[in-house]
Short mmCIF file of C-alpha atoms and ligand atoms in Angstrom, two decimals:
data_model
loop_
_atom_site.label_atom_id
_atom_site.label_comp_id
_atom_site.label_asym_id
_atom_site.label_seq_id
_atom_site.Cartn_x
_atom_site.Cartn_y
_atom_site.Cartn_z
CA MET A 725 88.76 86.06 128.39
CA GLY A 726 92.09 84.53 127.41
CA ILE A 727 95.22 86.52 126.66
CA ALA A 728 95.22 85.32 123.04
CA THR A 729 91.73 86.70 122.53
CA GLU A 730 92.47 90.00 124.22
CA GLU A 731 95.47 90.42 121.96
CA LEU A 732 93.42 89.49 118.89
CA GLU A 733 90.67 91.96 119.84
CA ARG A 734 93.24 94.69 120.37
CA ARG A 735 94.71 94.00 116.94
CA ILE A 736 91.29 94.04 115.27
CA ARG A 737 90.31 97.34 116.93
CA SER A 738 93.45 99.03 115.61
CA CYS A 739 93.69 97.14 112.30
CA THR A 740 94.47 99.02 109.09
CA LEU A 741 95.04 96.01 106.81
CA CYS A 742 92.23 96.86 104.37
CA ARG A 743 90.44 100.01 103.17
CA LEU A 744 87.48 99.44 105.51
CA HIS A 745 89.44 100.90 108.42
CA ARG A 746 89.27 104.40 106.91
CA ARG A 747 85.61 105.16 107.63
CA ARG A 748 84.84 102.94 110.59
CA LYS A 749 84.09 104.41 114.00
CA ASN A 750 84.72 101.11 115.77
CA ALA A 751 85.88 97.74 114.57
CA VAL A 752 83.68 94.93 115.88
CA PRO A 753 85.73 91.86 116.82
CA GLY A 754 82.87 89.72 118.13
CA GLU A 755 81.25 88.78 121.41
CA GLY A 756 80.67 85.67 123.46
CA PRO A 757 82.37 83.10 125.66
CA LEU A 758 85.50 81.31 124.47
CA SER A 759 83.83 78.08 125.56
CA ALA A 760 80.96 78.61 123.08
CA ARG A 761 79.96 75.41 121.27
CA VAL A 762 78.05 77.42 118.68
CA MET A 763 79.47 80.30 116.66
CA LEU A 764 77.36 82.61 114.49
CA VAL A 765 79.00 84.39 111.58
CA GLY A 766 77.34 87.26 109.72
CA GLU A 767 78.52 89.57 106.96
CA ALA A 768 79.78 92.86 108.41
CA PRO A 769 78.94 95.41 111.11
CA GLY A 770 76.11 97.82 110.30
CA ARG A 771 75.57 101.39 111.52
CA ASN A 772 74.66 100.57 115.14
CA GLU A 773 77.43 98.00 115.44
CA ASP A 774 79.95 100.50 114.06
CA LEU A 775 78.80 103.12 116.58
CA ARG A 776 78.91 100.78 119.56
CA GLY A 777 81.63 98.29 118.62
CA VAL A 778 79.45 95.25 119.41
CA PRO A 779 77.91 92.78 116.95
CA PHE A 780 74.19 92.53 116.11
CA CYS A 781 72.98 95.33 118.40
CA GLY A 782 70.41 97.01 116.10
CA ALA A 783 67.07 95.81 114.70
CA ALA A 784 68.70 92.75 113.10
CA GLY A 785 70.21 91.95 116.49
CA ARG A 786 66.82 92.07 118.20
CA PHE A 787 65.47 89.68 115.59
CA LEU A 788 68.51 87.44 116.07
CA ASP A 789 67.73 87.27 119.80
CA GLU A 790 64.22 86.05 118.92
CA LEU A 791 65.69 83.44 116.55
CA LEU A 792 68.19 82.22 119.14
CA LYS A 793 65.31 81.70 121.55
CA ILE A 794 63.54 79.56 118.94
CA ALA A 795 66.73 77.48 118.61
CA GLY A 796 66.93 77.03 122.40
CA LEU A 797 70.07 79.13 122.66
CA LYS A 798 70.92 82.06 124.91
CA ARG A 799 72.89 84.92 123.44
CA GLU A 800 75.43 84.65 126.25
CA GLU A 801 76.27 81.03 125.36
CA VAL A 802 77.12 81.64 121.67
CA TYR A 803 79.99 83.51 120.04
CA ILE A 804 78.82 86.05 117.46
CA THR A 805 81.03 87.68 114.87
CA ASN A 806 81.21 88.72 111.21
CA VAL A 807 83.29 87.87 108.16
CA VAL A 808 84.72 91.42 108.13
CA LYS A 809 85.10 93.38 111.34
CA CYS A 810 84.65 96.92 110.00
CA ARG A 811 81.53 98.50 108.48
CA PRO A 812 81.65 98.91 104.69
CA PRO A 813 80.55 102.40 103.55
CA GLN A 814 76.75 102.66 103.12
CA ASN A 815 76.55 99.00 104.14
CA ARG A 816 77.74 97.84 100.72
CA PRO A 817 78.73 94.17 100.58
CA PRO A 818 82.36 93.61 101.56
CA ARG A 819 84.66 93.10 98.56
CA ASP A 820 86.55 89.89 97.90
CA ASP A 821 89.96 91.31 98.87
CA GLU A 822 88.55 92.76 102.12
CA ILE A 823 87.00 89.39 102.98
CA GLU A 824 90.17 87.50 102.16
CA ILE A 825 92.39 89.72 104.35
CA CYS A 826 90.00 89.83 107.30
CA VAL A 827 89.19 86.10 107.29
CA LYS A 828 92.85 85.12 106.98
CA ASN A 829 93.96 87.41 109.80
CA TYR A 830 91.03 87.26 112.21
CA LEU A 831 88.12 84.89 111.57
CA ARG A 832 90.43 81.92 111.10
CA LYS A 833 92.19 82.78 114.38
CA GLN A 834 88.84 83.07 116.16
CA LEU A 835 87.95 79.60 114.87
CA GLU A 836 91.29 78.29 116.17
CA ILE A 837 90.69 79.79 119.62
CA ILE A 838 87.01 78.96 120.06
CA ARG A 839 86.90 75.67 118.17
CA PRO A 840 83.10 75.66 117.79
CA GLU A 841 81.23 72.41 117.23
CA LEU A 842 78.72 74.17 114.99
CA ILE A 843 78.86 77.33 112.90
CA VAL A 844 75.61 79.08 112.01
CA VAL A 845 76.35 80.76 108.70
CA LEU A 846 74.22 83.90 108.32
CA GLY A 847 73.76 84.92 104.69
CA ARG A 848 75.50 84.56 101.34
CA THR A 849 78.67 86.50 102.14
CA ALA A 850 79.39 84.38 105.21
CA ALA A 851 78.58 81.23 103.23
CA LYS A 852 80.94 82.19 100.43
CA ALA A 853 83.74 83.03 102.88
CA LEU A 854 83.35 79.90 105.03
CA LEU A 855 82.23 77.27 102.53
CA ASN A 856 84.37 78.63 99.69
CA GLU A 857 81.51 78.52 97.22
CA GLU A 858 78.59 80.60 96.04
CA VAL A 859 75.34 79.47 97.61
CA THR A 860 71.81 80.14 96.46
CA MET A 861 69.97 80.97 99.65
CA ALA A 862 66.58 79.94 98.29
CA VAL A 863 67.99 76.43 97.78
CA ASP A 864 70.65 76.09 100.46
CA HIS A 865 69.05 77.68 103.53
CA GLY A 866 68.12 75.43 106.44
CA LYS A 867 70.68 72.81 105.45
CA GLU A 868 73.74 71.39 107.14
CA ARG A 869 77.13 71.72 105.47
CA LYS A 870 80.76 71.38 106.53
CA VAL A 871 83.33 74.12 106.94
CA ARG A 872 86.79 72.76 106.14
CA PHE A 873 89.24 74.14 108.65
CA SER A 874 92.71 72.99 109.77
CA GLY A 875 92.23 69.51 108.37
CA ARG A 876 88.87 68.93 110.00
CA GLY A 877 85.28 69.51 109.04
CA ILE A 878 83.19 71.71 111.33
CA ARG A 879 79.40 71.27 111.17
CA ALA A 880 77.74 74.30 109.64
CA PHE A 881 74.12 75.35 109.33
CA VAL A 882 73.31 77.79 106.53
CA THR A 883 70.52 80.33 106.78
CA TYR A 884 69.61 83.88 105.77
CA HIS A 885 71.15 86.94 107.39
CA PRO A 886 68.68 88.32 109.97
CA ALA A 887 68.94 91.78 108.36
CA ALA A 888 67.42 90.35 105.16
CA ALA A 889 64.30 89.53 107.15
CA LEU A 890 63.71 93.18 108.09
CA TYR A 891 62.54 93.86 104.51
CA GLY A 892 60.21 90.93 103.98
CA ALA A 893 57.76 88.76 105.92
CA ALA A 894 58.56 85.75 103.72
CA THR A 895 62.24 85.77 104.75
CA ARG A 896 61.26 86.29 108.39
CA LEU A 897 59.14 83.16 108.18
CA LYS A 898 61.91 81.15 106.50
CA LEU A 899 64.36 82.23 109.21
CA ARG A 900 61.96 81.20 111.96
CA GLU A 901 61.52 77.82 110.26
CA ASP A 902 65.30 77.39 109.85
CA PHE A 903 65.92 78.18 113.52
CA SER A 904 63.22 75.66 114.50
CA ARG A 905 65.20 73.10 112.49
CA LEU A 906 68.36 74.32 114.20
CA ALA A 907 66.66 73.70 117.56
CA GLU A 908 66.63 69.97 116.78
CA ILE A 909 70.37 70.01 116.04
CA ILE A 910 71.09 71.95 119.23
CA LYS A 911 68.92 69.61 121.27
CA ALA A 912 70.87 66.61 119.94
CA MET A 913 74.19 68.37 120.61
CA LYS A 914 73.24 69.11 124.21
CA ALA A 915 71.79 65.63 124.89
S1 LIG B 1616 87.78 94.80 107.93
FE1 LIG B 1616 89.24 93.41 108.91
S2 LIG B 1616 91.13 93.55 107.69
FE2 LIG B 1616 89.83 95.32 107.16
S3 LIG B 1616 90.55 96.97 108.52
FE3 LIG B 1616 88.81 95.97 109.51
S4 LIG B 1616 89.72 94.42 110.88
FE4 LIG B 1616 91.30 95.03 109.37
#
């Protein structure tokens, strides 16, 4: 892990820039190699992530592992993080000002350091933060978009948040189908 990342992680873990720091147990900077070609971005840490300080480690994380396998990816080859690094109370959606502060100070820096070739955008909050527009998941999931960043366009693939699938078989199916589509993109990237 590079010095810049260690410093960034240290700053995230002690950050008090928005109200979400007040009730967190642990901030969750993200996890994965700096050489990752694929970055996954979700919404915010949940209860398990807050307790352990690592991303996607609960039921949604187990489902994400299954989805990564479908896409032909190993968890240890991707970088996984969230739009905001601290758990919102009762898992409410992060507010616009919280997203703006956290993205500006941390997610953008993570993008600068890792420079992923592809971002997998997990859910509406991540889509809004990264694509700068409201998306309708029913219409936009499973599609490629571009994230504008530092004068370049990074390939992005929009899909549902894995946690959404825990409440419905239909969303689980759509996610599996999206990650099968993602497998084609990954295969072409690795060719
Ligand atoms: S959510 Fe982000 S900006 Fe807010 S306290 Fe946590 S690390 Fe800082």
